[in-house]
XYZ file of C-alpha atoms in Angstrom:
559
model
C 26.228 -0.770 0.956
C 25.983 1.998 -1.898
C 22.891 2.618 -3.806
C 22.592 4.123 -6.778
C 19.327 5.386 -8.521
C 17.474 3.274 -11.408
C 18.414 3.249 -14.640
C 15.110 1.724 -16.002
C 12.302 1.081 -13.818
C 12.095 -2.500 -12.486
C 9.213 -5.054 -13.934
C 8.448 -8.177 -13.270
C 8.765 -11.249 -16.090
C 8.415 -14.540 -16.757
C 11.039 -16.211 -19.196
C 11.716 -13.362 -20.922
C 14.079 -10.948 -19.685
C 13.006 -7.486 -17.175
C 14.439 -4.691 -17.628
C 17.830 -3.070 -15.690
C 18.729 -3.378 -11.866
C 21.421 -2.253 -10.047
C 23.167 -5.027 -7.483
C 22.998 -3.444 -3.514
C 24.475 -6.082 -1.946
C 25.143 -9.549 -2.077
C 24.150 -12.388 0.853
C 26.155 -15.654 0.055
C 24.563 -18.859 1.215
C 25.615 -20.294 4.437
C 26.113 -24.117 4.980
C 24.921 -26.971 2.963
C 21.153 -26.319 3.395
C 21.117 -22.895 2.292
C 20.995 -24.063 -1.890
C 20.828 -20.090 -3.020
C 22.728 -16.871 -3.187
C 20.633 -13.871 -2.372
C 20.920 -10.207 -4.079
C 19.646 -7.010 -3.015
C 18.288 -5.147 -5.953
C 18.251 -1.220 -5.928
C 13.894 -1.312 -6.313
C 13.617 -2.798 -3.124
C 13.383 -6.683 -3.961
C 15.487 -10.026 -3.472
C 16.617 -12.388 -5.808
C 17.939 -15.868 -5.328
C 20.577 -17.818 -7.652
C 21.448 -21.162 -7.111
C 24.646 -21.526 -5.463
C 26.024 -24.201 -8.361
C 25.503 -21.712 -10.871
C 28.719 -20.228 -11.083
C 28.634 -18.376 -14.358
C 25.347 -16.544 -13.346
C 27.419 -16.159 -9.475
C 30.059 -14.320 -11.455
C 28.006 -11.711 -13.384
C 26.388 -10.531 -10.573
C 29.635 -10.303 -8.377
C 31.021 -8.473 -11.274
C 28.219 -6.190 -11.173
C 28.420 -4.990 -7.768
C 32.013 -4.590 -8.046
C 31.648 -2.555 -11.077
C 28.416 -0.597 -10.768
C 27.167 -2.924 -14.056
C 23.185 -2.949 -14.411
C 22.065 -6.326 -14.794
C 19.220 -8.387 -16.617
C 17.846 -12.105 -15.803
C 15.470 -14.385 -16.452
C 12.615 -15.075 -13.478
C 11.879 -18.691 -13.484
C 9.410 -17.913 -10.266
C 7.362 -15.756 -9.586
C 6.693 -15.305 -5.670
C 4.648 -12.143 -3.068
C 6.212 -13.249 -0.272
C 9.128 -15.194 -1.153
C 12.482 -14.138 -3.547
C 12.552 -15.110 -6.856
C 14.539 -17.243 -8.457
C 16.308 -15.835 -11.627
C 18.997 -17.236 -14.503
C 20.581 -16.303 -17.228
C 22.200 -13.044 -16.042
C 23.270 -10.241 -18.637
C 25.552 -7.303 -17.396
C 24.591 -3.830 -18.892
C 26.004 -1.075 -18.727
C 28.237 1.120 -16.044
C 25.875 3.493 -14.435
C 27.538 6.339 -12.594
C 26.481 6.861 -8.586
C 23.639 9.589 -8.321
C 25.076 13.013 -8.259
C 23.361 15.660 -5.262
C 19.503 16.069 -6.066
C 19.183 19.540 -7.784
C 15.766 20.697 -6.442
C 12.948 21.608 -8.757
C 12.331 24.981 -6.699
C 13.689 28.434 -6.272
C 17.408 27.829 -5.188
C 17.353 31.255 -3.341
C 14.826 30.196 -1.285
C 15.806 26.718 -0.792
C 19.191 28.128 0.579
C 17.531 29.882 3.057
C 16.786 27.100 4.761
C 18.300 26.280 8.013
C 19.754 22.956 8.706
C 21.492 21.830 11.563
C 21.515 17.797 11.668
C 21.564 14.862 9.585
C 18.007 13.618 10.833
C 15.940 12.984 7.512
C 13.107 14.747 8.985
C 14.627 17.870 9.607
C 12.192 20.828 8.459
C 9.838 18.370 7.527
C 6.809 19.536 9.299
C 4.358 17.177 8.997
C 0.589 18.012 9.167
C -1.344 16.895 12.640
C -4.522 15.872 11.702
C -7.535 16.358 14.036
C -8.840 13.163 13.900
C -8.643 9.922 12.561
C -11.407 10.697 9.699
C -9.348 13.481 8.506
C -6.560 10.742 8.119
C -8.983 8.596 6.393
C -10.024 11.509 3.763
C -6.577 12.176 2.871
C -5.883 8.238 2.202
C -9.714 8.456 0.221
C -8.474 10.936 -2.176
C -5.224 8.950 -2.689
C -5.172 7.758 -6.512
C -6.267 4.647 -7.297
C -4.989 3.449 -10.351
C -2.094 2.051 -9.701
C -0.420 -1.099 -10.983
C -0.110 -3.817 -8.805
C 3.914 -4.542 -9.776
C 4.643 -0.384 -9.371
C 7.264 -0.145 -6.656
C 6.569 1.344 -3.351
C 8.446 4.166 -3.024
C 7.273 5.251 -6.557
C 3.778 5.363 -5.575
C 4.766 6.906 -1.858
C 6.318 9.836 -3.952
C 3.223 10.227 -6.255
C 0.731 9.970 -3.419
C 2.610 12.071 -0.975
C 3.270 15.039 -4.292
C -0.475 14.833 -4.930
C -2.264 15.278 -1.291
C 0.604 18.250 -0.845
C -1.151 20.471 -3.990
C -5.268 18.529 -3.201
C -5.109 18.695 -0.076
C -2.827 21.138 1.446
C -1.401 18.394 3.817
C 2.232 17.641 3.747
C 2.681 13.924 4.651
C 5.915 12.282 5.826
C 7.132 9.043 5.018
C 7.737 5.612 7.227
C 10.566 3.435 5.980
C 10.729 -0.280 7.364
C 14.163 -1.978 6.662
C 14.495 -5.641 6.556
C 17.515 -7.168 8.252
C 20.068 -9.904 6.365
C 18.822 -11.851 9.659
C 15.262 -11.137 9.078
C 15.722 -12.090 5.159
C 17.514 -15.329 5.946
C 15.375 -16.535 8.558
C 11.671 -16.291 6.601
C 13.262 -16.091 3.189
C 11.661 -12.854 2.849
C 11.491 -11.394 -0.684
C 11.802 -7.250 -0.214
C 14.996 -5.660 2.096
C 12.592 -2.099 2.161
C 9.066 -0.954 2.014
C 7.864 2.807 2.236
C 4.329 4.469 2.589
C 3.014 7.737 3.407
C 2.115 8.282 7.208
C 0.493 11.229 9.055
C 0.003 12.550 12.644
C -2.842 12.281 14.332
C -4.076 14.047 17.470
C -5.345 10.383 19.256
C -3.490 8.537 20.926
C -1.792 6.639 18.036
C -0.171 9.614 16.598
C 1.376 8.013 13.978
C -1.238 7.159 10.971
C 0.466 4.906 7.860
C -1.574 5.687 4.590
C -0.190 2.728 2.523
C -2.989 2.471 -0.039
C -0.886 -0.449 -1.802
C -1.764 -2.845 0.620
C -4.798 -1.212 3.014
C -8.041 0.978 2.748
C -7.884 2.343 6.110
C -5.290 4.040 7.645
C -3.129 1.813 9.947
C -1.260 2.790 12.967
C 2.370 2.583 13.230
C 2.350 -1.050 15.005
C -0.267 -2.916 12.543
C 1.151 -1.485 9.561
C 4.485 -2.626 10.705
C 3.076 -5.938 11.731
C 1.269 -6.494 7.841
C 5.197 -7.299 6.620
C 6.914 -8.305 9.997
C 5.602 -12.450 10.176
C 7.574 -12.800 13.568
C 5.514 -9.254 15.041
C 8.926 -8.785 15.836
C 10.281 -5.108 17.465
C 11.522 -2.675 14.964
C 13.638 -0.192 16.502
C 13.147 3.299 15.529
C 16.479 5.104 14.125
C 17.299 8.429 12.430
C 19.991 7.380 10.788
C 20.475 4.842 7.343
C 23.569 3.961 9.001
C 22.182 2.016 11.719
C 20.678 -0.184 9.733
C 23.794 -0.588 7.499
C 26.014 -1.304 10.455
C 23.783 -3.590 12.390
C 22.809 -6.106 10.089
C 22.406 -9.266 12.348
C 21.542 -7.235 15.703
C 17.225 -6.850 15.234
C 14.938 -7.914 12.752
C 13.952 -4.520 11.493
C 14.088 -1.380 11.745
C 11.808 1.880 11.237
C 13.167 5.213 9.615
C 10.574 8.539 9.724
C 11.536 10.570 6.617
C 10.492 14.006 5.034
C 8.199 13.490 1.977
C 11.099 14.923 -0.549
C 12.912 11.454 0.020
C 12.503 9.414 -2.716
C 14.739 6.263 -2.458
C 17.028 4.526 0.261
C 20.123 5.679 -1.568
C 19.059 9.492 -0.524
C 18.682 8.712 3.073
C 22.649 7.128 2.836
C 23.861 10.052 0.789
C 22.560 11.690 4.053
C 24.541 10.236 6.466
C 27.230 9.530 4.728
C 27.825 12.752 2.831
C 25.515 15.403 4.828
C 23.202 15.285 1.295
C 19.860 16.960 1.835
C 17.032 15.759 0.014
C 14.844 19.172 -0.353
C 12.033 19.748 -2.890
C 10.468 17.252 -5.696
C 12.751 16.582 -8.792
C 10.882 17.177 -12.104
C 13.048 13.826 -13.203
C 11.687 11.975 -10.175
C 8.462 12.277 -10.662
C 8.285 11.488 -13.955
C 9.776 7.669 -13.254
C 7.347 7.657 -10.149
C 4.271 8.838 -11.895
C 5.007 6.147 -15.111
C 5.718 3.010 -12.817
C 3.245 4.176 -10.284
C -0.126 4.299 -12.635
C -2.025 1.832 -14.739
C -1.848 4.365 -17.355
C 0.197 7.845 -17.013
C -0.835 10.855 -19.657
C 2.613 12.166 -19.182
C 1.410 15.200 -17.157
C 2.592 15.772 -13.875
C 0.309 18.098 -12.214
C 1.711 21.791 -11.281
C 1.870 23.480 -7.375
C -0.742 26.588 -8.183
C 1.121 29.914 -7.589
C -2.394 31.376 -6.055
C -2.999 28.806 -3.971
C -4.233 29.226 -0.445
C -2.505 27.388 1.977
C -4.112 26.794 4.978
C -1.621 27.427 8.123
C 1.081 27.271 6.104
C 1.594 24.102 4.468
C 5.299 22.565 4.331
C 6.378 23.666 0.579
C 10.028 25.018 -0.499
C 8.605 28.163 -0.491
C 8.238 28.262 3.016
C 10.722 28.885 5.806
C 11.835 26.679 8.970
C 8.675 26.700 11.614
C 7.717 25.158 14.345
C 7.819 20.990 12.947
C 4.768 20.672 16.051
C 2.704 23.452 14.571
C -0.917 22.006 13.466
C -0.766 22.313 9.017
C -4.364 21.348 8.251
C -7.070 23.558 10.656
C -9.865 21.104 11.710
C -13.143 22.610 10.209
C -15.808 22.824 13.212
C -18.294 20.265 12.817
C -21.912 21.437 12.569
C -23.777 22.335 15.862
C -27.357 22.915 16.002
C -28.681 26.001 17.190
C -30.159 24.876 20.889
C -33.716 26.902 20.753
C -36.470 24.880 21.989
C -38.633 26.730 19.399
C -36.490 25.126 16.731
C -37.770 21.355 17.996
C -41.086 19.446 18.038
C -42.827 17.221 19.524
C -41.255 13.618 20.315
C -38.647 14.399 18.167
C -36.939 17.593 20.599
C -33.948 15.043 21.234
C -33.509 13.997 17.763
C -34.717 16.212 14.636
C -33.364 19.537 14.838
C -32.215 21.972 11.732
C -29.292 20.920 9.984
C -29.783 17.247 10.546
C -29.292 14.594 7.702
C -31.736 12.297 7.280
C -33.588 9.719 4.888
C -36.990 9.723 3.588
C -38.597 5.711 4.473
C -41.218 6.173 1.731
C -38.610 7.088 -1.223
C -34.944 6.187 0.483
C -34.267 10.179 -0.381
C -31.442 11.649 1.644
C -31.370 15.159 2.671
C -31.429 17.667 5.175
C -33.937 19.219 7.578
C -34.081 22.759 7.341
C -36.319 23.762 9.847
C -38.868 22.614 11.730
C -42.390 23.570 11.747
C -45.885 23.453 13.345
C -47.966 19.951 13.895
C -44.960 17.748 13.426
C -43.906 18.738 10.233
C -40.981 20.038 8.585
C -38.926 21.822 5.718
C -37.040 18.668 3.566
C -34.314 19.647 1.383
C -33.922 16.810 -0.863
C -30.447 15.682 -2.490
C -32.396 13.972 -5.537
C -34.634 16.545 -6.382
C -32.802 19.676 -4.960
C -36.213 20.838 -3.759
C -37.393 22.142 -0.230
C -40.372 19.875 0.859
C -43.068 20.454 3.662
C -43.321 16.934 4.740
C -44.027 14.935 8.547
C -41.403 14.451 10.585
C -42.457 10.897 11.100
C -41.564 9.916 7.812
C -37.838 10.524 8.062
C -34.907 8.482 9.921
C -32.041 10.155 11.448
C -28.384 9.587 9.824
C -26.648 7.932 12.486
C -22.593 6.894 13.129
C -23.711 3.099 12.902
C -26.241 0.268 12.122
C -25.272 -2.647 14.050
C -22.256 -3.549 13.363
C -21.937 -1.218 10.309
C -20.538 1.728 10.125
C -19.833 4.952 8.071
C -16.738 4.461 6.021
C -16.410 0.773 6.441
C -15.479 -0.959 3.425
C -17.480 -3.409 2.653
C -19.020 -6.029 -0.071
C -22.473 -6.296 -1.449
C -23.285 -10.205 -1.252
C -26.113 -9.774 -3.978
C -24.149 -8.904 -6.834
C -19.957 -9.186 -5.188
C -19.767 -5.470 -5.672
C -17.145 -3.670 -3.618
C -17.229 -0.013 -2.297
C -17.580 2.398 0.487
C -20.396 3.181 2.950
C -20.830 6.578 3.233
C -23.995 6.996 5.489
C -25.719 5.213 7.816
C -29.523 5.819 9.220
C -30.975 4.798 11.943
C -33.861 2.680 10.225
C -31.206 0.130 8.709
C -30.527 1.881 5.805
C -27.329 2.843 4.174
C -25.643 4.981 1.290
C -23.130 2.516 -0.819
C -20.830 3.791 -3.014
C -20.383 1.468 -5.567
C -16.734 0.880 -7.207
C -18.491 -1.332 -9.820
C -20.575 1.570 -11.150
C -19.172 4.449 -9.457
C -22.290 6.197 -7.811
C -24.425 5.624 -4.463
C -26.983 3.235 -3.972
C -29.203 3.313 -0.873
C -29.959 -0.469 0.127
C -30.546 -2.264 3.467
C -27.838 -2.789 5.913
C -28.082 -6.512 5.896
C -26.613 -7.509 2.288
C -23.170 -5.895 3.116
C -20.348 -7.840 4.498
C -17.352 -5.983 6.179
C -13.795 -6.289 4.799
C -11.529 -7.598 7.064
C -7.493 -8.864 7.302
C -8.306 -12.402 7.101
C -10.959 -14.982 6.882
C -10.190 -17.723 8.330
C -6.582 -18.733 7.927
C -7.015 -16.701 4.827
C -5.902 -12.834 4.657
C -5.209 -10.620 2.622
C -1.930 -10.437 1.446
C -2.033 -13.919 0.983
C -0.605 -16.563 -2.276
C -2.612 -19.272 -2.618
C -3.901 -21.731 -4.819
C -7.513 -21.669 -6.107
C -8.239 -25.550 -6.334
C -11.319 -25.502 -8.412
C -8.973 -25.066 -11.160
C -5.750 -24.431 -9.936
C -5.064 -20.790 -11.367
C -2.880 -19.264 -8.423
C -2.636 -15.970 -7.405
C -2.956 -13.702 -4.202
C -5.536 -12.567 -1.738
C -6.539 -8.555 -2.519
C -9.262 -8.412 0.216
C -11.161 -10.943 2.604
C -14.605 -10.212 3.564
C -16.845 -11.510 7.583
C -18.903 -13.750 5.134
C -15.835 -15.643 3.689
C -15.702 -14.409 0.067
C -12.203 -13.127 -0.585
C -11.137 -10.937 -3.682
C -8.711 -13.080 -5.848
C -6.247 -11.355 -8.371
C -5.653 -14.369 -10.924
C -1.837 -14.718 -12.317
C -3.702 -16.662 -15.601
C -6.327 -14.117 -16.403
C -4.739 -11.301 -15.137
C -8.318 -10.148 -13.325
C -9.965 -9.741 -9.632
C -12.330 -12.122 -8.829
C -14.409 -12.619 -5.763
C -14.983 -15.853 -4.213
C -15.261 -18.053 -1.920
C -12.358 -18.620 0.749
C -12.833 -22.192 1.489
C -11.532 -22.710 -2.599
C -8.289 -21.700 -1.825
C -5.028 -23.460 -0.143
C -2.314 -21.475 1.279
C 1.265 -21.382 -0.451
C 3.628 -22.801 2.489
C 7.540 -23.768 2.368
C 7.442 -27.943 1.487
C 5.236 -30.840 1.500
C 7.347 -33.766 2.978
C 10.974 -33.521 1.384
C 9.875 -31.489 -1.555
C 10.113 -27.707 -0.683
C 10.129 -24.387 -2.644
C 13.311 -24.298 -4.827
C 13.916 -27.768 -4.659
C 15.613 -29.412 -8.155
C 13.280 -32.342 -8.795
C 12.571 -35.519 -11.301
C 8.825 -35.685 -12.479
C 8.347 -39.724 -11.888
C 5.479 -40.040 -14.778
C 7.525 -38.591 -18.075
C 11.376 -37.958 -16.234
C 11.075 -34.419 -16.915
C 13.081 -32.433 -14.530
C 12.529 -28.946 -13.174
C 12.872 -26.858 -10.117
C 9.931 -26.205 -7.851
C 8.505 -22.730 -7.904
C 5.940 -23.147 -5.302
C 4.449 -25.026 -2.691
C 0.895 -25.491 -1.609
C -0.800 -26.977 1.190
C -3.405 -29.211 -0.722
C -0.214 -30.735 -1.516
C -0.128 -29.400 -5.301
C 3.290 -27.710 -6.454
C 4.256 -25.434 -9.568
C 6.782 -26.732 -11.701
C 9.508 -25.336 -13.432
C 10.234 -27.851 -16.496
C 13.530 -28.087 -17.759
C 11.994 -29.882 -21.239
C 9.233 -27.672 -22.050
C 10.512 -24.154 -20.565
C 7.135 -22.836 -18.541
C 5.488 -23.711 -15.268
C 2.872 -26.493 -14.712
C 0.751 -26.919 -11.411
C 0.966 -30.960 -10.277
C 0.752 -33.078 -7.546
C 4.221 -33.038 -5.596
C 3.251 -36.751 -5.144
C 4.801 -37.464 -8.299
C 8.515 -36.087 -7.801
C 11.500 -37.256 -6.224
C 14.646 -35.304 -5.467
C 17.297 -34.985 -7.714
């Protein structure tokens, strides 16, 4: 399999025509049932051509044969599933990738001992102390990124950025579908790769793959979000062994550096001994533009004074020990224990330095010491003033209420807005952080609804069918009181609603399944099917009037 970097940076269309790919590989269709041809793009994703179209077969074969980029017309437009394209057009001959040149000072980079072909080789990825620490990196992730930006574009972006914020050097986790994997759930991607961290728990391995979570995942449930089967994913070192071994497991799992940027890196790498070292100005630039909504064009610079705690992974820095801790955990605050320093009923709960809320005026703050007759020194966070107030008027900031905790993402079921909890007290109340207006609220516990993977048969992830008014789309988030967020394919917008309004995309409805060339009984238009849906509703491909129509499959026979 040779891969070769992109020309142009892969986006998703409809009837009009995306831009350049380069063909990986090529999966004919085997036996009579199997009606497409699938090919391996070099972003990642998998496109089907039907197996009749010879002219279309042909282009692509020459492509691969040649190094041709090619364009197509999408006539689907599937998560989960491939696409089905037409209408290829060969571009032009794109040369293989020549060895990275890194961005950084050669002299140094030279220095550099290496000694195998394992892709994380002088890597030396940060240990966090906890899981928090995990979950404040993944918080200070950028957001604005477009939902069709490729993975390991954003990976590179997010893993560049938390090295200069946050003095952390991540690695990355690459999971490589199978041809056996592909052909048995029609699966629509042959690689995915996020950011992951260690952890001193007893997961170890954190996955920071804002794309598709809010909370960092470990190893397993991350791997399980894309694996339908849960199936084992053996762990190699090697891009080889997934090359060579296409029908012997499902999947398999690849641990990376953060300096590799693409799969055709980690085969230069065992096929030619190619390090990847170091960011590449070039790189980043295609990773920052596909990555974000909107990209000012400046790439933001590694400070020269910076102070690196424990000696963050950087070129600059020589081969240590890859087990060394890279981020120090910063103490967490411990009360002085002076039994002068407490009062009253409150000796096993107020002391100096807690946080706490005002109940008469929901004001947060911190007690700075504690005084005679059950009172005490209030600093408050909304007037930055020191207050002599009672103790009995303040709650104590606590890890959860109920069932809700710090950091939990959550929705606000009076107005559908989403954000962040980021206190908790003991009377009920909580600081949300809302996304909607971006500042905190304090409100009551009880309106917020958790996020969760699914609701119902519903999770996130998820295509589906809204049948109030059948605009389809997929499932962003799902939330414990059954509202889901919706991202709408006709109005291009998030939307939260109700669960129970959606039906799940599935594979056919009697004889009519997904790809299936049909006759619409009503007008004898024919088509292909795009998708399927469970309430029995189907898209439509029609061959008269060139666009896609949602109807009831009830209406079409076979061709």
């Amino acid at each position: 399999m040779k891969v070769f970097i992109l020309a142009l940076l892969a986006i998703n269309s409809l009837v009009t025509y995306a831009d350049s790919y380069r063909v990986v590989e090529i999966l004919e269709a085997e036996g009579e049932k199997d009606l497409y041809t699938r090919v391996f793009l070099d972003n990642g994703e998998i496109i089907q051509i039907d197996s009749k179209d010879a002219l279309a077969l042909a282009k692509i074969r020459e492509a691969l044969s040649t190094g041709k980029s090619v364009e197509f017309n999408k006539i689907s437009h599937n998560l989960k599933t491939p696409d089905i394209i037409s209408e290829v057009k060969l571009g032009e001959t794109l040369n293989e990738a020549a060895k990275p040149k890194e961005m950084f000072n050669q002299n140094r980079f030279n220095q550099i001992q290496f000694s195998t072909q394992n892709p994380l080789e002088n890597s030396r990825i940060s240990r966090l102390s906890s899981y928090n620490d995990a979950q404040d990196i993944m918080d200070d992730m950028n957001r604005r990124t477009r939902d069709k930006s490729q993975c390991y574009n954003r990976a590179h972006m997010w893993t560049y950025e938390t090295l200069i914020q946050s003095q952390v050097s991540l690695g990355k986790i690459w999971l490589f579908f199978t041809r056996k994997y592909i052909r048995d759930y029609n699966y629509k991607w042959w690689f995915h790769v996020a950011p992951y961290t260690e952890v001193n728990d007893s997961n170890n391995v954190y996955v920071l793959d804002k794309g598709f979570t809010s909370v960092p995942y470990n190893q397993e449930n991350w791997k399980d979000l894309f694996m339908r089967n849960k199936a084992h994913c053996p762990e190699i070192t090697s891009y080889s062994e997934y090359e060579n071994n296409p029908e012997e497991e499902y999947c398999y799992l690849m641990k990376s550096s953060q300096y590799y940027w693409q799969p055709y890196q980690l085969e230069n790498l065992a096929e030619k001994n190619w390090k990847t070292w170091g960011y590449q100005n070039q790189n980043l630039e295609i990773a920052y533009r596909d990555a974000l909504i909107s990209w000012n064009g400046i790439i933001p610079e590694f400070p020269s004074d910076i102070t690196i705690r424990d000696e963050v992974a950087n070129e600059d820095v020589l081969e240590r020990d890859v087990n060394q801790p890279i981020r120090g955990s910063e103490p967490a605050y411990t009360p002085v224990e002076d039994s002068s320093n407490r009062i009253g009923e409150y000796s096993s709960e107020l002391v100096a330095g807690s946080r706490v809320i005002d109940n008469n005026d929901d004001d947060t703050g911190r007690v700075v010491r504690l005084i005679s007759g059950n009172r005490l020194i209030f600093y408050s966070d909304k007037y930055r003033k020191e207050y002599d107030l009672p103790a009995s008027r303040f709650s104590l900031k606590v890890l959860c209420y109920r069932d809700l905790c710090e950091r939990d993402r959550v929705l606000d079921t009076n107005d559908n807005d989403q954000g962040t909890i980021r206190e908790v007290f003991e009377n009920g109340k909580v600081v949300f952080y809302s996304q909607k207006y971006s500042r905190n609220y304090t409100l009551r516990a009880s309106r917020f609804s958790k996020e969760s993977q699914c609701y119902g048969r519903i999770c996130t992830g998820d295509r589906v069918l809204d049948t109030n008014d059948n605009d389809r789309g997929r499932i962003v988030k799902a939330f414990e009181n059954g509202k889901v967020l919706f991202a709408s394919d006709k109005y291009n917008q998030n939307y939260v609603l109700s669960a129970s309004r959606f039906s799940l995309k599935t594979q056919c409805i009697g004889s009519i399944c997904e790809g299936s060339s049909v006759r619409d009984t009503r007008d004898n238009d024919t088509g292909r099917v795009v998708e399927v849906f469970e309430n029995g509703k189907i898209v439509f491909y029609s061959n008269d009037y060139r666009r896609n129509y949602v109807l009831d499959a009830s209406r079409f026979v076979l061709r």
